[in-house]
Structure formats: C-alpha cells, structure tokens
Tab-separated table of C-alpha atoms in Angstrom:
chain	number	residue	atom	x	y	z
A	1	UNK	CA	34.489	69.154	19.528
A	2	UNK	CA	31.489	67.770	21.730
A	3	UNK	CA	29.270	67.766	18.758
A	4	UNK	CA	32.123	65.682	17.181
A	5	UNK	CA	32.228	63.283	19.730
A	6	UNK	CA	28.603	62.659	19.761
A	7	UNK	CA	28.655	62.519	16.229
A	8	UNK	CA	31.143	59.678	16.122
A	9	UNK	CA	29.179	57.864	18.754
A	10	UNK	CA	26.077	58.026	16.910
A	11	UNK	CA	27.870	56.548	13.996
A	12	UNK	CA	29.184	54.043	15.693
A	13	UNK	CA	25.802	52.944	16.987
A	14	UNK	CA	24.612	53.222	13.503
A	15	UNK	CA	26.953	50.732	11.534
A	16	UNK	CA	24.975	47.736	10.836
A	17	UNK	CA	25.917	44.256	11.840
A	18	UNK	CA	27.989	41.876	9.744
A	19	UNK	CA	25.668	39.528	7.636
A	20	UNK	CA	26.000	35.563	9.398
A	21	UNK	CA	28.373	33.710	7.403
A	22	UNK	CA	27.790	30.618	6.082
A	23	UNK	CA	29.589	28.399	8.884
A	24	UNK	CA	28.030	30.125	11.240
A	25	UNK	CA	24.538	29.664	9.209
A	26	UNK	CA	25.419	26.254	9.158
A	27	UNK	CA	26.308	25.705	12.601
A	28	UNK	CA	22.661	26.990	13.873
A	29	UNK	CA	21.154	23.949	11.047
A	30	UNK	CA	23.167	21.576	12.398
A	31	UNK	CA	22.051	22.657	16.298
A	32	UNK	CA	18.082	23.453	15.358
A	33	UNK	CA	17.908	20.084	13.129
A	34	UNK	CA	20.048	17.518	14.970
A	35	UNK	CA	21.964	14.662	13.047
A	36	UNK	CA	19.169	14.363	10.166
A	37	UNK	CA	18.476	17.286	7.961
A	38	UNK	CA	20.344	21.095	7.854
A	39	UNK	CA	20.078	24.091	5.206
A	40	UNK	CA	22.771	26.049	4.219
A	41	UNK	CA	23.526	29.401	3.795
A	42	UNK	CA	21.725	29.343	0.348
A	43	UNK	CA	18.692	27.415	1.768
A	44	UNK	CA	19.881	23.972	0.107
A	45	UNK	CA	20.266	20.830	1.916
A	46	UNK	CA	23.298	19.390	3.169
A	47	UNK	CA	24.107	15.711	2.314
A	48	UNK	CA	25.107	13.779	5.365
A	49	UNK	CA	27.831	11.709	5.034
A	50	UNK	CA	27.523	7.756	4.695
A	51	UNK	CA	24.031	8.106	5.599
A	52	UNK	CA	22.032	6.352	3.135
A	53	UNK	CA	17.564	6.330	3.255
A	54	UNK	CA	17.801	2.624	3.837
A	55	UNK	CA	19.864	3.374	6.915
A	56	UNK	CA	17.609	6.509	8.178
A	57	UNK	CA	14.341	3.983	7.851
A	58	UNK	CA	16.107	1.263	9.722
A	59	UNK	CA	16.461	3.946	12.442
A	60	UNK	CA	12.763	4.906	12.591
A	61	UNK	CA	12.027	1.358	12.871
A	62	UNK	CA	14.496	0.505	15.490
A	63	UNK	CA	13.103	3.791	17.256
A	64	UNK	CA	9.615	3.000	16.594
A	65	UNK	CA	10.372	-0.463	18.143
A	66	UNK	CA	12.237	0.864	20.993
A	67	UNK	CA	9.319	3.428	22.196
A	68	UNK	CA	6.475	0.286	21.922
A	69	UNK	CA	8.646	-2.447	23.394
A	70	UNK	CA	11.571	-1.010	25.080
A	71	UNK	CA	11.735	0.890	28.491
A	72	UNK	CA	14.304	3.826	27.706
A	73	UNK	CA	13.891	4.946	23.862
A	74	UNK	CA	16.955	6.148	21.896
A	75	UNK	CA	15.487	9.323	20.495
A	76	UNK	CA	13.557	11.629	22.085
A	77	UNK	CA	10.173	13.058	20.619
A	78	UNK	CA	12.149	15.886	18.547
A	79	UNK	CA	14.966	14.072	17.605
A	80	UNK	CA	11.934	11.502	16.052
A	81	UNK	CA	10.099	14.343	14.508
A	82	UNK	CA	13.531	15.284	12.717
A	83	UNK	CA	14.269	11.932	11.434
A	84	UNK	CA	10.300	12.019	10.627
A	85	UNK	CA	10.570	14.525	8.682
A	86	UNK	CA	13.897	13.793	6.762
A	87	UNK	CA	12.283	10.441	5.411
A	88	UNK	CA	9.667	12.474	4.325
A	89	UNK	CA	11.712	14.723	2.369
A	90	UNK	CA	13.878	12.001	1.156
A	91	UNK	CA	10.241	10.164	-0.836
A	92	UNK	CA	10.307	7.523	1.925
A	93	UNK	CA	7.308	5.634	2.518
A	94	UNK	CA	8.271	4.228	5.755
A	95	UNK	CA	7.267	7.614	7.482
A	96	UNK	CA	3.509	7.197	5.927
A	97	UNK	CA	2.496	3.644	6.890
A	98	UNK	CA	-0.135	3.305	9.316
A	99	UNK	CA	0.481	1.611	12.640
A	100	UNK	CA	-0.124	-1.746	11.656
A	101	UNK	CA	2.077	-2.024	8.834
A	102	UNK	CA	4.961	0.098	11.253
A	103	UNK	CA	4.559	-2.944	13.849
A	104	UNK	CA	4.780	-5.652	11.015
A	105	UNK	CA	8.135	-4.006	9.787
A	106	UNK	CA	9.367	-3.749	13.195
A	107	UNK	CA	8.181	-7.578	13.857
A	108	UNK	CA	10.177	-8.298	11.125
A	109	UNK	CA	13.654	-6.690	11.391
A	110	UNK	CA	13.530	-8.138	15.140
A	111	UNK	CA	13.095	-11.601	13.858
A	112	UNK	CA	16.194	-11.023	11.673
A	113	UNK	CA	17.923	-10.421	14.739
A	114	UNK	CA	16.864	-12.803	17.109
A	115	UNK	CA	14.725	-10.841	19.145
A	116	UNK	CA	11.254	-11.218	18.533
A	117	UNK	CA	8.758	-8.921	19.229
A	118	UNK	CA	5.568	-11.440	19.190
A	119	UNK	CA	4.437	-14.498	18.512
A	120	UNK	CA	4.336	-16.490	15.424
A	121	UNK	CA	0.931	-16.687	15.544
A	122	UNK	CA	0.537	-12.988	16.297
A	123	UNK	CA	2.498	-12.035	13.471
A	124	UNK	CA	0.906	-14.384	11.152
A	125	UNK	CA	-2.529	-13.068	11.910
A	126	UNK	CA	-0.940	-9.445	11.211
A	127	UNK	CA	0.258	-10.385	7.888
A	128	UNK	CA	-2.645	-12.254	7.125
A	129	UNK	CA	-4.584	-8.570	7.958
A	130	UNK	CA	-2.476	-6.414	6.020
A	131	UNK	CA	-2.877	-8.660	2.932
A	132	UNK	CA	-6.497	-8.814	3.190
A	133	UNK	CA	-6.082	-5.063	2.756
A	134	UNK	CA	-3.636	-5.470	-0.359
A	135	UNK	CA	-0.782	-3.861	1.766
A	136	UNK	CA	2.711	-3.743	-0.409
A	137	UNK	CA	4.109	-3.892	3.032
A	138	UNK	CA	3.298	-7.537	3.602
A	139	UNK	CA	3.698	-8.487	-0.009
A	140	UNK	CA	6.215	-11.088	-1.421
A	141	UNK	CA	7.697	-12.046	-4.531
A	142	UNK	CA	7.986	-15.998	-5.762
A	143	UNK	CA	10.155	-18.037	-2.772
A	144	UNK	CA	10.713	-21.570	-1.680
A	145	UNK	CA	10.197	-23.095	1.957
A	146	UNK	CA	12.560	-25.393	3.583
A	147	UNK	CA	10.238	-27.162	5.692
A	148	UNK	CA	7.545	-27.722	3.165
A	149	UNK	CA	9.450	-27.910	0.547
A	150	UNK	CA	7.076	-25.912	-1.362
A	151	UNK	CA	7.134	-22.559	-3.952
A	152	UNK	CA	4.512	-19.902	-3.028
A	153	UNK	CA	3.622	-16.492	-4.402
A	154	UNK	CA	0.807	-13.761	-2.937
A	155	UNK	CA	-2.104	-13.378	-4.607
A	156	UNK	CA	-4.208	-10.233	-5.039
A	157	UNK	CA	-7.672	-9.154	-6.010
A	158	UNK	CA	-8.268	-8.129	-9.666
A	159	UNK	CA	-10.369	-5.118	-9.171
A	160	UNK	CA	-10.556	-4.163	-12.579
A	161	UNK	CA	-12.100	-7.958	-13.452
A	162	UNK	CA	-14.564	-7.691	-10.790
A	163	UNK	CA	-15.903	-4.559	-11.866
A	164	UNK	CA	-16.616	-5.754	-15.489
A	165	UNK	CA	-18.331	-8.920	-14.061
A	166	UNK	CA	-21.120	-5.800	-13.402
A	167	UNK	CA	-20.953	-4.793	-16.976
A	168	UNK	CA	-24.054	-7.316	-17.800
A	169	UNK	CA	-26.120	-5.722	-15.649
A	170	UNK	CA	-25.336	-2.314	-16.151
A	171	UNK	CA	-26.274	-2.912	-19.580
A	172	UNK	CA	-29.565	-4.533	-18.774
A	173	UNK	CA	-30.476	-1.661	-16.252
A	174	UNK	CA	-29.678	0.891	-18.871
A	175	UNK	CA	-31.751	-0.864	-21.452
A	176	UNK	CA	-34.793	-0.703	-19.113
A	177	UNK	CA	-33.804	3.081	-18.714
A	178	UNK	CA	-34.141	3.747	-22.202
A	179	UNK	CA	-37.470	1.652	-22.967
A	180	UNK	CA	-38.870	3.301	-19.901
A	181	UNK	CA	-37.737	6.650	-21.417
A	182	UNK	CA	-39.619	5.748	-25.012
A	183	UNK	CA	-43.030	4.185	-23.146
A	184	UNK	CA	-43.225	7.992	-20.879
A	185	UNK	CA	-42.809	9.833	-24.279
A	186	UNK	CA	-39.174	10.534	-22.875
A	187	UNK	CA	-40.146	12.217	-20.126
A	188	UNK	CA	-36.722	10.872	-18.506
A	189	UNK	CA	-34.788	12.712	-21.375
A	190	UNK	CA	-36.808	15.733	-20.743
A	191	UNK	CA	-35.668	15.872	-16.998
A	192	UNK	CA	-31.968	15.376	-18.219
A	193	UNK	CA	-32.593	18.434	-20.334
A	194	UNK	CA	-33.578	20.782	-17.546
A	195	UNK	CA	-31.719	23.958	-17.462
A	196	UNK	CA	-28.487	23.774	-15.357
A	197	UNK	CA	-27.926	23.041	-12.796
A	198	UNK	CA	-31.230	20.799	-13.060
A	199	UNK	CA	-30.232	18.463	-15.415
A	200	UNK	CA	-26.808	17.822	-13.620
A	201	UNK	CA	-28.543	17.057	-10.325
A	202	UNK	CA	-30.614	14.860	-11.606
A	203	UNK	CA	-27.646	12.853	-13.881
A	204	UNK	CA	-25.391	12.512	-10.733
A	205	UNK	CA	-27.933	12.625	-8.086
A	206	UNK	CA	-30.466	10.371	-9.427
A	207	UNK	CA	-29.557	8.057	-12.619
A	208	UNK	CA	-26.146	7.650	-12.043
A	209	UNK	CA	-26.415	5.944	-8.376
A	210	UNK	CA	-29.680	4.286	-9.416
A	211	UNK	CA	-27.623	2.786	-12.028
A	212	UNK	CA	-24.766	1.736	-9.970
A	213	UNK	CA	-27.458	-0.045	-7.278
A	214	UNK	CA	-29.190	-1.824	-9.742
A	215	UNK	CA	-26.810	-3.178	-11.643
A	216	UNK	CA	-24.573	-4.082	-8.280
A	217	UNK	CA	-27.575	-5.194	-6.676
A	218	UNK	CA	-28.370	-7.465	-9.752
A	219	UNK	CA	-24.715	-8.808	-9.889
A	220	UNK	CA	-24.534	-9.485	-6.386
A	221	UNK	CA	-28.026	-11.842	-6.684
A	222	UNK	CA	-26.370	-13.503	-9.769
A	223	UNK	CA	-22.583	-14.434	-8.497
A	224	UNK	CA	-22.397	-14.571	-4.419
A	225	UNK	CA	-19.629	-13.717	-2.686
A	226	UNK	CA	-17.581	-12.841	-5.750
A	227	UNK	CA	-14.154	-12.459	-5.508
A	228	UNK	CA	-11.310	-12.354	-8.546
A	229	UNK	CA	-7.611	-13.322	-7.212
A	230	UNK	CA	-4.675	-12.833	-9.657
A	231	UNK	CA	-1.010	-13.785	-8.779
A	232	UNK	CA	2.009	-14.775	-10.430
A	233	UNK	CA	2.939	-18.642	-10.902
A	234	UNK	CA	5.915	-18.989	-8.400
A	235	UNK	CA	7.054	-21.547	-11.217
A	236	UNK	CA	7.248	-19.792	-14.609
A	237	UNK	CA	6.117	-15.847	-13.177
A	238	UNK	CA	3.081	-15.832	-15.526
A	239	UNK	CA	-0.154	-14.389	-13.819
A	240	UNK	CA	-2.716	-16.351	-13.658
A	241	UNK	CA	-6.749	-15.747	-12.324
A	242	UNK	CA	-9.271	-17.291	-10.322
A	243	UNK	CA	-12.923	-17.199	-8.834
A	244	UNK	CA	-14.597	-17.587	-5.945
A	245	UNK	CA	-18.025	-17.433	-5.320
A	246	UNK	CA	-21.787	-19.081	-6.037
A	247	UNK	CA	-23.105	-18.477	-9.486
A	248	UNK	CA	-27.134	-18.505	-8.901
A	249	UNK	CA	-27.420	-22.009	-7.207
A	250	UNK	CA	-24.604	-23.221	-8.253
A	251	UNK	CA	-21.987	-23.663	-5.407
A	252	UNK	CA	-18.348	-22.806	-6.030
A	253	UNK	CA	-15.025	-22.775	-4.017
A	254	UNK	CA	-14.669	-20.320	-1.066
A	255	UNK	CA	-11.423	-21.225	0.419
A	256	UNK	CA	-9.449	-22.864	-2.078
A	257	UNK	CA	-9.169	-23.251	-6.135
A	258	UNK	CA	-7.031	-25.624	-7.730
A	259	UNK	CA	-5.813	-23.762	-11.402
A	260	UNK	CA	-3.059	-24.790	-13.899
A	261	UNK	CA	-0.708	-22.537	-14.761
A	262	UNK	CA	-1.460	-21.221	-18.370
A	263	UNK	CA	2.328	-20.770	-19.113
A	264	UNK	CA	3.766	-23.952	-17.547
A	265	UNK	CA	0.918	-26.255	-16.684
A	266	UNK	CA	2.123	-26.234	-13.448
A	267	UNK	CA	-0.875	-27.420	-10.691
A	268	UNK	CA	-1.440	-24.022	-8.592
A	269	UNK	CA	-3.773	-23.586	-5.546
A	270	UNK	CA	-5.359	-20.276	-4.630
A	271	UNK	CA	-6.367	-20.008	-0.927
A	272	UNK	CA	-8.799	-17.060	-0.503
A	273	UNK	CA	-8.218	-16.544	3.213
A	274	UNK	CA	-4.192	-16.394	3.276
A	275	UNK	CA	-4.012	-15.258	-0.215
A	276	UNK	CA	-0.873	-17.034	-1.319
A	277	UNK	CA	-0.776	-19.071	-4.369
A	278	UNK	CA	1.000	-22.418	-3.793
A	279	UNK	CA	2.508	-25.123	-6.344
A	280	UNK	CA	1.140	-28.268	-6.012
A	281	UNK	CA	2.338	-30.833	-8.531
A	282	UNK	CA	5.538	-29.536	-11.288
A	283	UNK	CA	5.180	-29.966	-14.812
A	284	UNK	CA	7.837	-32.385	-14.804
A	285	UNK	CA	5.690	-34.135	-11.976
A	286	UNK	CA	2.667	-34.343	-14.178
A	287	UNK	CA	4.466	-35.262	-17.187
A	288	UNK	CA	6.484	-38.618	-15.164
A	289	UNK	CA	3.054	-39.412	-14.096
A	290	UNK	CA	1.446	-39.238	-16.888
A	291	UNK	CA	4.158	-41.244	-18.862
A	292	UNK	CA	3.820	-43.476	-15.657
A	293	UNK	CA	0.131	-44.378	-16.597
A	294	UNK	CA	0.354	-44.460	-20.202
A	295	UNK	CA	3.224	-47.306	-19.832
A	296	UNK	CA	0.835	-49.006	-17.605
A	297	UNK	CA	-1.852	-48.925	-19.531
A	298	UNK	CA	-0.060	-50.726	-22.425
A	299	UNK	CA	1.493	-52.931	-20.159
C-alpha cells in the first residue's frame, strides 16, 4: 500500500503540463510587443484594428518630433523600437530615412499644424539639401503658388545622359588602346591572354580603370562642370532636358536655362541650384503676343 502511494505520487509529478492555449499565447504577444505588432498561436500576425501604415508613420514622426523638440516624449525607447520595427515589417520607408530626411518630414507635418519646428529659411535650405541629393522625400509633383502666381515642377539629374556624354571619349581612348596594341605586336592582347587569374587582374585592375580615367578625364577637359537636368513641364507633364556647363571655351549657363517645352511650347526655366523647373510665359501668352506684333507690324 506504501509502494502504491508513492507510486501515485510519482505519477502525479510525472503528468506533463497543459500546452498554452492560444489566448493565453496571445495575451503574452500583446504584453512582450505593446500596441504595434503580436504573433499568434500559429506564429502569424495579428491585424490591429483601424490601424492603418499611414497612421503608424504619422506616429513615428510625431514621436520622432517629440524626442528632438519636446521635453517629455510619448513613447519610451521600447515602445519606439516596436513601432520601429512594425513599419519595417509593414514595407514602410519611413523607418529607413536618414536623419535629415526624418527632420524634413517632421518640419513638415508641424507646419500643417501650426506649430513649426524651424524657420523658413532653415527648412528651405533642408529641402534645398535633400534635393541636391535626389531625395524622393523632398520631391514634388506639378503645383501652382498663390503668391507668385506661378506653376513649378522639380527637376532631376539625368544620369543615364551624362554618362553617354563620355561615350566619345571612351571610344577615342579605346581606339588608341587598340593601335597601341597593333604598333607593340599586341603585346597588350598577349597580357589579356595570361593564364587566370592573370589576365583578369590585369582586365579589371589595369585597362578597365585606365579606361574609365581617360575617357572621364578627357570629358571633363571638353564640357566643364557638366550637369544634365530633366523634369516634367508643370504645363503639359512632358519631360523635358537641359545643360549646364562650359563646352571648351565656350561659356554656358550655370544657374539658370531658359527651354521651351517640346510638347506645349510653353517658356520653362531650369535653375540648377534649387532644382525646380518654373513656367515663365504660357503658350496662350506667346501666341497673344505674337498675334500682338504681327497686327502691329501690318498696322
């Protein structure tokens, strides 16, 4: 009967514990995670209610603002790590942008709501820095101003443009390559054709960046300063281009081009520094004065 006893305690001790259920799985998410993200039993994420991405960035901005500018923050470091990390796993981009582009998005909403964070001329500069660096933060479709009374657009640099402008030169560098090649009884083929990983070394380690100097340094002596903007016509929407720079001795435009629209002959002016793309005369401008002159040249 002892033995029994024992027996039936050891049994007892023995019975393994009831598997967590899912509320209770659930629960612990909702504790370890916060308001943001929780898994379920299954591993799967639950949907929060009425709580939309927009919403969840507008709340790492607000508590991005709020630990730069305000003396008690809403969240606290965790709770921003969570909502971190929820944008993240929602495809948000917010979550990624460096600091700069984090303060010009904050600038912004604050402005929206009467509260500015900085000057105008503080956020200007910092819009004028992020487009410089072809930020989509600080970029802007075709609008109108009220005080100007003006249409603008952004314009951006045409990277694929500028790096055909080195095309002559490449060209001219290789055809030196290959006459030097024939006048050495093509002793440059000869190193090309050393035994791996020879050859390779001295493709990618030698020709190919000689090659990209030459013909860069060649371009560069040819057109100064080059630079290719492109950028929609805030009239019509067609894209239009533009350059700036010297070619040899000849002086061009550094800070400003003035370019017709292709589509609608609108009068367009590129400035370099701000990069926005401005309309200066309307077609229907050009066309009254043009009829204007041509009556008064009968006349």
């Amino acid at each position: 009967r002892t033995h029994l006893q024992h027996a039936s305690k050891w049994l007892v001790r023995a019975q393994p514990e009831a598997p967590p259920t899912a509320e209770s799985t659930y629960e612990e998410g909702q504790q370890l995670s916060g308001d943001y993200c929780s898994l379920d039993s299954a591993g799967k994420r639950v949907k929060q209610e009425n709580r939309t991405v927009g919403e969840l960035e507008q709340e790492f901005l607000e508590a991005m603002s709020d630990y730069y500018y305000a003396d008690k923050p809403k969240l606290t470091d965790e709770e921003f790590e969570v909502l971190k990390e929820e944008l993240l796993w929602a495809g948000s981009k917010v979550a990624i942008l460096d600091s700069n582009e984090q303060r010009f998005l904050e600038a912004t909403q604050a402005y929206q709501k009467g509260q500015p964070i900085m000057s105008d001329d503080e956020y200007d500069s910092l819009k004028a820095e992020l487009k410089l660096k072809s930020s989509a933060v600080a970029a802007q479709g075709p609008r109108c101003s009220i005080r100007s009374k003006k249409m603008y657009s952004d314009a951006y640099p045409e990277y694929l443009r500028m790096t055909a402008l080195n095309l002559p030169a490449a060209l001219l560098v290789l055809g030196f390559l290959f006459s030097l090649d024939d006048l050495t009884g093509f002793e440059v083929t000869s190193l090309l054709e050393l035994p791996p990983p020879g050859g390779i070394i001295v493709l990618w380690a030698v020709v190919l960046p000689l090659l990209y100097l030459l013909s860069t340094s060649i371009t560069n002596l040819v057109l100064r300063d080059h630079s290719i903007l492109k950028g929609p016509c805030p009239n019509c929407g067609t894209d239009n281009f533009t350059y700036f720079g010297d070619i040899l001795t000849v002086s061009g435009n550094r800070g400003s081009n003035l370019v017709e629209c292709s589509s609608c002959k609108a009068d367009l002016t590129y400035d370099m520094n701000k990069r926005v793309i401005v309309v200066d005369t309307m077609p229907e401008e050009k066309a009254q004065a043009m009829a204007a002159a041509a009556a008064k040249k009968a006349a």
